[in-house]
Short mmCIF file of N, CA and C in Angstrom, two decimals:
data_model
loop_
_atom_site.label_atom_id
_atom_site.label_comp_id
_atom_site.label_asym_id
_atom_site.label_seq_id
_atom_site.Cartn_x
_atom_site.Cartn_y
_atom_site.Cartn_z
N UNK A 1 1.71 -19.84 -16.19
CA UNK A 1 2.80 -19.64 -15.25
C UNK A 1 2.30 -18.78 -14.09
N UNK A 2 2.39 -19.05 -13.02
CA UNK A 2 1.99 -18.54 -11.88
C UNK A 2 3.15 -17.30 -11.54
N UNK A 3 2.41 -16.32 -11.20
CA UNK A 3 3.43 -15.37 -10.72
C UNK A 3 3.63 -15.41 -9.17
N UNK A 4 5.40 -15.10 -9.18
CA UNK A 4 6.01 -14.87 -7.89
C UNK A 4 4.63 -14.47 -6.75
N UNK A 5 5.10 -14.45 -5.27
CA UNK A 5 4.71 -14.02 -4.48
C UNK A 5 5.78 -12.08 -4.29
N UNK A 6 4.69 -11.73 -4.42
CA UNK A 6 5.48 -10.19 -4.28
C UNK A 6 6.07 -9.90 -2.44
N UNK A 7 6.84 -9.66 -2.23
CA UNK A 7 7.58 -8.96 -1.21
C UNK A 7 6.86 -7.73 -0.54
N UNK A 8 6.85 -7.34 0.52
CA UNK A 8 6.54 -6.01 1.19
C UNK A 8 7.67 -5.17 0.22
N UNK A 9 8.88 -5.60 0.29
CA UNK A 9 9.54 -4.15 -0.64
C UNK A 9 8.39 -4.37 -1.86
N UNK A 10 8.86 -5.13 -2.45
CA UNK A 10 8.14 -5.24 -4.52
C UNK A 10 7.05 -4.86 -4.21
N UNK A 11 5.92 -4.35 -3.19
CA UNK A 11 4.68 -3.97 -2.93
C UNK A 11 4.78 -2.58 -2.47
N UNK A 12 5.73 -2.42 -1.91
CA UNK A 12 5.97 -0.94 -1.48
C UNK A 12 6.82 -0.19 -3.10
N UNK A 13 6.88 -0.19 -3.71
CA UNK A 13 7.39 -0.06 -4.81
C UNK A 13 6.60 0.21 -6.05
N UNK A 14 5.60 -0.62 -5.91
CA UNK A 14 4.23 -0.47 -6.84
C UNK A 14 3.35 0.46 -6.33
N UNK A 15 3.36 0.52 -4.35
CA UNK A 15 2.45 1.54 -3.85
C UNK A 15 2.99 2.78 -4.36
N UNK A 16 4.55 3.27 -4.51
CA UNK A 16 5.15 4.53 -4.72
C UNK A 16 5.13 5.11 -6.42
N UNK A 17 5.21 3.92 -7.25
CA UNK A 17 5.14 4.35 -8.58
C UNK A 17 3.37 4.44 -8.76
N UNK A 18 2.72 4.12 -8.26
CA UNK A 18 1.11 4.44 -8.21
C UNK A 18 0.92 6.25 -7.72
N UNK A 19 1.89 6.54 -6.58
CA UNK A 19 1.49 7.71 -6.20
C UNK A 19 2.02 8.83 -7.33
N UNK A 20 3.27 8.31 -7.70
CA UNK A 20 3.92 9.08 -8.12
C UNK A 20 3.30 9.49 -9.84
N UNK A 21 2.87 8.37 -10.55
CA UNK A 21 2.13 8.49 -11.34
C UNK A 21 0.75 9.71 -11.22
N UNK A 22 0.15 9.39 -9.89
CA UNK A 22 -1.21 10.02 -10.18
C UNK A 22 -0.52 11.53 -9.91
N UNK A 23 0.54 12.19 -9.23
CA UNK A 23 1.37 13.20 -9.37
C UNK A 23 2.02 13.79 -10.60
N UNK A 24 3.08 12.78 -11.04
CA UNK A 24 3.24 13.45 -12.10
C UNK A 24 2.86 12.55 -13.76
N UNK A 25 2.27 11.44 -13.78
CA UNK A 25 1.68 10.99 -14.54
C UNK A 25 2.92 9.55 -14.86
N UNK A 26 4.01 9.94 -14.70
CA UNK A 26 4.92 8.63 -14.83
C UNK A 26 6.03 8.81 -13.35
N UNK A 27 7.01 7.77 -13.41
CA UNK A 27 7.95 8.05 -12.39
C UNK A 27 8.98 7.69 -12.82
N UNK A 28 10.04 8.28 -12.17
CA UNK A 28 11.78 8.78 -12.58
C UNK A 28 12.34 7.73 -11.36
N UNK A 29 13.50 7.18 -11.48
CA UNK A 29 14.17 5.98 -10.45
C UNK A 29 14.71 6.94 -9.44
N UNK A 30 14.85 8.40 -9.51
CA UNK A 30 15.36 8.91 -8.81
C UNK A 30 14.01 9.23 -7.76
N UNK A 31 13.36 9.72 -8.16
CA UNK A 31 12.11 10.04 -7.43
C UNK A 31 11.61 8.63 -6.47
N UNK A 32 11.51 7.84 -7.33
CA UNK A 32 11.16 6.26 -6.25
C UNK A 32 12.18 6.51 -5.56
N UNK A 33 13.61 6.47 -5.88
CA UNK A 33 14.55 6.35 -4.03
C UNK A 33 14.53 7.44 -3.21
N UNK A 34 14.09 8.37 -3.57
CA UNK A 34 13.60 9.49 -2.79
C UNK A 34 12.70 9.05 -1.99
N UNK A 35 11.79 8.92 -2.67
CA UNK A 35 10.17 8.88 -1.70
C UNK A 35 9.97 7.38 -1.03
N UNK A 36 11.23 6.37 -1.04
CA UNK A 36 11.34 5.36 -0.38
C UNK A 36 12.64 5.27 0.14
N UNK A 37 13.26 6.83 0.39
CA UNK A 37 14.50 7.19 1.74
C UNK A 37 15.64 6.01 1.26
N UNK A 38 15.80 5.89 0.15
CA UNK A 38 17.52 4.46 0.04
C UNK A 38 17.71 5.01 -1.61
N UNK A 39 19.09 4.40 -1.57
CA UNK A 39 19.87 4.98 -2.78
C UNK A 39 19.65 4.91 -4.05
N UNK A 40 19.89 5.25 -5.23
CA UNK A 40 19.04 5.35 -7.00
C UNK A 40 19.44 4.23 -7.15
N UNK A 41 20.66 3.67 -6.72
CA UNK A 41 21.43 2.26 -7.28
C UNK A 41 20.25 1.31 -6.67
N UNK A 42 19.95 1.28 -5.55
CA UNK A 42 19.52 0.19 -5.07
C UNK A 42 17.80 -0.01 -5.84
N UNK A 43 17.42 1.01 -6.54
CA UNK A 43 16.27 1.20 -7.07
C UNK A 43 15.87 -0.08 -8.34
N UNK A 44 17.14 0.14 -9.12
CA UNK A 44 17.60 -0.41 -10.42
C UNK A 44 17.26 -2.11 -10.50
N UNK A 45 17.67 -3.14 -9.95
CA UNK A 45 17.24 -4.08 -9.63
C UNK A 45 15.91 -4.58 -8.90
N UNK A 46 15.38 -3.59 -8.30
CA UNK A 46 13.84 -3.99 -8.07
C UNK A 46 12.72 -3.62 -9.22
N UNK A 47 13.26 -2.59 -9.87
CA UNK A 47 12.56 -2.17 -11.32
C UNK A 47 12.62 -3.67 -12.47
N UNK A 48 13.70 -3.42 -12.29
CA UNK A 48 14.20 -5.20 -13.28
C UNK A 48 13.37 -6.22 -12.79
N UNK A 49 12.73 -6.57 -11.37
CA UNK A 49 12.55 -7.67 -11.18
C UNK A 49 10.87 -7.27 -11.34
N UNK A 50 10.77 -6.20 -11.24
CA UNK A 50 9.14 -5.85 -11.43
C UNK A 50 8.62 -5.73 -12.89
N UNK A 51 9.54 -5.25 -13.65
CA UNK A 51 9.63 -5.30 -15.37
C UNK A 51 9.45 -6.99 -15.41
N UNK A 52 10.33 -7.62 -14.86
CA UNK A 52 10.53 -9.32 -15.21
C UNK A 52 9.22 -9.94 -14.90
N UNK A 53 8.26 -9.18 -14.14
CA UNK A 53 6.96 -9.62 -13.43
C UNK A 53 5.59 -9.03 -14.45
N UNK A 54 6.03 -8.09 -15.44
CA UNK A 54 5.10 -7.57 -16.54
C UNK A 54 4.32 -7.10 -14.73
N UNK A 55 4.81 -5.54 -14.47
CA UNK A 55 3.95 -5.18 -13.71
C UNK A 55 4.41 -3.70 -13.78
N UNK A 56 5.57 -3.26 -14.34
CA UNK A 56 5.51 -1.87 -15.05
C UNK A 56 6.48 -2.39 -16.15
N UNK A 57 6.17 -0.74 -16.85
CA UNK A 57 7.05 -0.27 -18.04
C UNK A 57 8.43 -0.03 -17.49
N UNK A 58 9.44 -0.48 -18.12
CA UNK A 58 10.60 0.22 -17.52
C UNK A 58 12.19 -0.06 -18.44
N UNK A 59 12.63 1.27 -18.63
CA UNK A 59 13.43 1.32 -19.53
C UNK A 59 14.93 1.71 -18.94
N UNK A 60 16.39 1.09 -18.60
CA UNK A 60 16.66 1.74 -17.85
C UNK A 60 17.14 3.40 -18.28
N UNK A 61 17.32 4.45 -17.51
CA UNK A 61 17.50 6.05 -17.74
C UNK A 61 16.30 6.07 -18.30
N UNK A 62 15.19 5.90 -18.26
CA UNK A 62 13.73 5.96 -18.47
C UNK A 62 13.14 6.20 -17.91
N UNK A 63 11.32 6.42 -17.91
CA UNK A 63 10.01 6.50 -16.88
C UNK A 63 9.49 5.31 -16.82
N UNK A 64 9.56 5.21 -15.21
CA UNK A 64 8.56 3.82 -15.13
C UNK A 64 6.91 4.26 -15.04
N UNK A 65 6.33 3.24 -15.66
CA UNK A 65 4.78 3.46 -15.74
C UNK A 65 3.93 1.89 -15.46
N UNK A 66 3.12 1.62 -14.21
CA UNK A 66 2.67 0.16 -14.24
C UNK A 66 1.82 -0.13 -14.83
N UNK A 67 2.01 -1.56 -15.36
CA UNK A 67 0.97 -2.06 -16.45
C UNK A 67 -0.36 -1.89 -16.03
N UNK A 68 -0.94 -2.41 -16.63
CA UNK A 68 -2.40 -2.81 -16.23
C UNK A 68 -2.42 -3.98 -14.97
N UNK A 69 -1.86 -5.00 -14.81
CA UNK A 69 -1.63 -5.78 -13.37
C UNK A 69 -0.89 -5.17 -12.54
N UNK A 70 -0.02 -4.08 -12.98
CA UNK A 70 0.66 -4.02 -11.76
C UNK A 70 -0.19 -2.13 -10.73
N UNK A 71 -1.10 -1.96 -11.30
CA UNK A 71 -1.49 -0.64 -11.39
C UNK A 71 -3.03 -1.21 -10.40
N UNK A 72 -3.45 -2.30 -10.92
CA UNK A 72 -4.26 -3.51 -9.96
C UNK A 72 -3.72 -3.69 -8.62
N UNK A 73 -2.65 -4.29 -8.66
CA UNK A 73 -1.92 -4.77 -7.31
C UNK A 73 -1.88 -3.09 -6.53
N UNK A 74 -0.46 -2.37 -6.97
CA UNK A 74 -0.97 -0.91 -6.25
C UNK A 74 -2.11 -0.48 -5.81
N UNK A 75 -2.94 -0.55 -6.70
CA UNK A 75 -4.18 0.17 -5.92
C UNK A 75 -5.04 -0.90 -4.48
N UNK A 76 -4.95 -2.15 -5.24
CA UNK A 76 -5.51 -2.94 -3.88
C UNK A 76 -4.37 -2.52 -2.70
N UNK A 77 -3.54 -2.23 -2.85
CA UNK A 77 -2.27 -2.37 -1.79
C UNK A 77 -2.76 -0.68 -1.03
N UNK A 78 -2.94 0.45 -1.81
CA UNK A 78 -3.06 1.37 -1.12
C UNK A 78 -4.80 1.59 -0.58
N UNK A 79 -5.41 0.52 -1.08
CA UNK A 79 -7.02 0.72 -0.40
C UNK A 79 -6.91 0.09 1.06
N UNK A 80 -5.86 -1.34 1.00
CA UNK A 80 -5.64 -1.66 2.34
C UNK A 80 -5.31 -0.88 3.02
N UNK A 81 -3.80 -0.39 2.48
CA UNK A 81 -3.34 0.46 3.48
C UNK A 81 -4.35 1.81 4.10
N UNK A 82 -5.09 2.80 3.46
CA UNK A 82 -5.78 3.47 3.42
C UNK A 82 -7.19 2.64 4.31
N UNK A 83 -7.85 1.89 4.53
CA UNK A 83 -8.42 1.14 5.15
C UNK A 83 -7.86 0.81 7.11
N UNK A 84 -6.95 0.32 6.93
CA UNK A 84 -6.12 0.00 7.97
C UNK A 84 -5.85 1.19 8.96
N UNK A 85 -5.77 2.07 8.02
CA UNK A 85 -4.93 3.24 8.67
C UNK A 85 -6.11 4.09 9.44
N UNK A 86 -7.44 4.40 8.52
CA UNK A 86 -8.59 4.76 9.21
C UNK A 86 -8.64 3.89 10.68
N UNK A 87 -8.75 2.26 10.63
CA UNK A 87 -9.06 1.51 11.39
C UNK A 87 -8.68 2.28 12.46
N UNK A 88 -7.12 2.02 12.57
CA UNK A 88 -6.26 2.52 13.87
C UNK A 88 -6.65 4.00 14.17
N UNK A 89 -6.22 4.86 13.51
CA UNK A 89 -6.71 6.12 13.66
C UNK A 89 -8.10 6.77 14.27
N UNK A 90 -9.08 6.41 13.61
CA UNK A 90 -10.59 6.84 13.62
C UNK A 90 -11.12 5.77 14.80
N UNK A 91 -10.95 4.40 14.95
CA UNK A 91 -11.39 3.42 15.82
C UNK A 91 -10.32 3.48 16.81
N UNK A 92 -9.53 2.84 16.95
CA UNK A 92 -8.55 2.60 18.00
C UNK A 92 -8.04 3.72 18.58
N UNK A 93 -7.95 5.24 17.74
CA UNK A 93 -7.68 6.59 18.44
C UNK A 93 -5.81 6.24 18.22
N UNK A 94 -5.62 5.73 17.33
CA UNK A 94 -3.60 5.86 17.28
C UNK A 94 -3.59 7.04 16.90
N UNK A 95 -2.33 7.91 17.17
CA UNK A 95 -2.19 8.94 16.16
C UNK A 95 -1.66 8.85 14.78
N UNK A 96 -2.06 9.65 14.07
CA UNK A 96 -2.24 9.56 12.56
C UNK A 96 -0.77 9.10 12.37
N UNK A 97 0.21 9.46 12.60
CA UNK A 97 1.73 8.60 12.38
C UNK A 97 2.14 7.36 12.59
N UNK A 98 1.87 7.40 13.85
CA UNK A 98 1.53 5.44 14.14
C UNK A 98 0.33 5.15 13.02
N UNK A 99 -0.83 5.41 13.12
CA UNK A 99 -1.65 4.83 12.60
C UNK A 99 -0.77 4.31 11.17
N UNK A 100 -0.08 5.26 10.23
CA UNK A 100 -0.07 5.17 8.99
C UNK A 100 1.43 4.13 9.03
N UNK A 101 2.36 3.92 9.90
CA UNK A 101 3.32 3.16 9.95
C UNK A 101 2.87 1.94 10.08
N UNK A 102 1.70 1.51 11.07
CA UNK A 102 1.00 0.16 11.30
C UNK A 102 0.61 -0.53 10.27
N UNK A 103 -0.43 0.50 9.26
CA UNK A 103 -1.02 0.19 8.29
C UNK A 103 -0.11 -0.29 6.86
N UNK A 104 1.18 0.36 7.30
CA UNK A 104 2.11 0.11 6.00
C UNK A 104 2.69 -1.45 6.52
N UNK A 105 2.71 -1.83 7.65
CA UNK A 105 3.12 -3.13 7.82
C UNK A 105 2.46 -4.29 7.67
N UNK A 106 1.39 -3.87 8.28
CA UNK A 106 -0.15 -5.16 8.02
C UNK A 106 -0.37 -4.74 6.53
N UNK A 107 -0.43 -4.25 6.06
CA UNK A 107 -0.88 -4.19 4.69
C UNK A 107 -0.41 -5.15 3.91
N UNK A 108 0.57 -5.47 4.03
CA UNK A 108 1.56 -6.82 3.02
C UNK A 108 0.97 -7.90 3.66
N UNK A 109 0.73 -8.13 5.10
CA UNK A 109 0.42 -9.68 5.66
C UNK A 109 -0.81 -10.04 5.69
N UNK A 110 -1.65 -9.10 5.29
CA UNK A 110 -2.94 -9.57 5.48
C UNK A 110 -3.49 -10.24 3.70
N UNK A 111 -3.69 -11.19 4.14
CA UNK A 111 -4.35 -11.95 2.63
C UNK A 111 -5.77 -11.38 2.70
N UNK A 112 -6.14 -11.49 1.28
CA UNK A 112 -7.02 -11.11 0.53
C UNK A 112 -8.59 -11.66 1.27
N UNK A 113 -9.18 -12.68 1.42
CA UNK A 113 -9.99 -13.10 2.72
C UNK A 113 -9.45 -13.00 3.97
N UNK A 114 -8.81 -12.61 4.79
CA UNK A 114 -8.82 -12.04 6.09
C UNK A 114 -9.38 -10.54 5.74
N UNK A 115 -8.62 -9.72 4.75
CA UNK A 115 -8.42 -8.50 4.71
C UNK A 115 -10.59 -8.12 4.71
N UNK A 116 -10.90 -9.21 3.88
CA UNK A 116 -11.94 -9.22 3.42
C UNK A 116 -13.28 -9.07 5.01
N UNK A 117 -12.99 -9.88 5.66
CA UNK A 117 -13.70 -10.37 6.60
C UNK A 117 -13.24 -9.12 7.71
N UNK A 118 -11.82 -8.74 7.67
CA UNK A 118 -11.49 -7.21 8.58
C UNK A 118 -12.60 -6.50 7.66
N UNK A 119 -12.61 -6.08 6.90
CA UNK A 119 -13.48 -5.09 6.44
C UNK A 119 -15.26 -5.19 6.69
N UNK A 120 -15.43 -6.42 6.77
CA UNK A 120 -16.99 -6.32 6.90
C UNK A 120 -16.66 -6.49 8.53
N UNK A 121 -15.69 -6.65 9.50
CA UNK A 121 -16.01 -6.51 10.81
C UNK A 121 -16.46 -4.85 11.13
N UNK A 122 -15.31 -4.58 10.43
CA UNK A 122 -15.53 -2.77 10.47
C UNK A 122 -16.28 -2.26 10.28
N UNK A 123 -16.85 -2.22 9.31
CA UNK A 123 -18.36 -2.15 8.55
C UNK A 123 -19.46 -2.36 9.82
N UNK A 124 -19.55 -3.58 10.55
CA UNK A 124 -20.42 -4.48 11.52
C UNK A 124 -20.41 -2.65 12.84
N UNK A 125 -18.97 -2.59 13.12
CA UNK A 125 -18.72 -1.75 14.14
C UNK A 125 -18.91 -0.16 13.89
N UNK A 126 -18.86 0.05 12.33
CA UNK A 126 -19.45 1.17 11.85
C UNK A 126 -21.15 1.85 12.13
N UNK A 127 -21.60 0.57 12.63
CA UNK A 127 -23.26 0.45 11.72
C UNK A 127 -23.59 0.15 13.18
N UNK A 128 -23.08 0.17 14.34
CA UNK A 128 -23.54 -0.48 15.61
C UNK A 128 -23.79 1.18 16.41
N UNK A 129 -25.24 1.39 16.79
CA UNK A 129 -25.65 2.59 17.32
C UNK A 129 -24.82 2.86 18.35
N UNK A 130 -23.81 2.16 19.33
CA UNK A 130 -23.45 2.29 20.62
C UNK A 130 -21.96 2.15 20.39
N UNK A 131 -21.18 2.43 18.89
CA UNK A 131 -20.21 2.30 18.45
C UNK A 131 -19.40 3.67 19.13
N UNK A 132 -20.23 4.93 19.41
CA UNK A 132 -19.61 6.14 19.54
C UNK A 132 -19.40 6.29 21.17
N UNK A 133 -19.83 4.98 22.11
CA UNK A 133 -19.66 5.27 23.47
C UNK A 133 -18.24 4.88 24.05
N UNK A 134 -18.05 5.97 24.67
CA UNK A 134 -16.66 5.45 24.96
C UNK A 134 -16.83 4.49 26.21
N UNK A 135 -15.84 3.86 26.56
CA UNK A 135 -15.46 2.63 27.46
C UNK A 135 -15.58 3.49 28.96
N UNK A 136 -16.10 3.01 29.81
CA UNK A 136 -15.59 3.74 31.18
C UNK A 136 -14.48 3.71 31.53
N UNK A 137 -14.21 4.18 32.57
CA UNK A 137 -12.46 4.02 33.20
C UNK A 137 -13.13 2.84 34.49
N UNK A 138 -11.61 2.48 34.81
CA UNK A 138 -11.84 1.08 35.94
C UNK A 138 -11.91 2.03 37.36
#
């Protein structure tokens, strides 16, 4: 059985129970609607549909904890994001707030070979001696 295509929310959700885990080792439904700014109710049904996906533990009035696939997905999700966010930041010169809002949006749209081929461009522009000159003005 092929699993769903995950959502930017259902991905932002796995990124937050990943953080929250390496913090306090599991996560509380109250804490996810906290640290994703919307209400405990609205929490409850995306847990269900991520439980329904075998991608965390979840009991309801319980700790959620992600499986082994879903603890996979999180972490690829926050290396992008974490990736992306350097990009803009360190290369493009965004400030670190933009940078990290950008990175939370491209992070869901970029498939797995694009993301792939962004990374060895970066890499290419990392490794280029004349990478640190800035542009003239016109």
């Amino acid at each position: 059985m092929k699993k769903e295509h995950l959502s930017e929310s259902l991905e932002d959700y796995l990124e937050t129970i990943l953080e929250l885990q390496t913090i306090k080792t599991v996560a509380r439904s109250k804490d996810i609607a906290e640290k994703l700014n919307i209400k405990r109710g609205s929490v409850t049904g995306m847990l269900k549909k991520l439980a329904g996906n075998k991608l965390i533990n979840y009991e309801p009035y319980g700790y959620v904890t992600l499986t082994p696939e879903g603890r996979k997905i999180a972490l690829e999700i926050e290396r992008r994001h974490i990736f992306l966010k350097d990009f803009f930041y360190r290369i493009l010169k965004v400030d670190e707030e933009t940078a990290d809002r950008a990175a939370c949006h491209i992070e869901h749209a970029m498939d797995k070979q694009t993301f792939k081929k962004f990374k060895d461009f970066v890499k290419k522009i990392d490794a280029c001696p004349h990478s640190d000159i800035e542009p003239e003005s016109p």
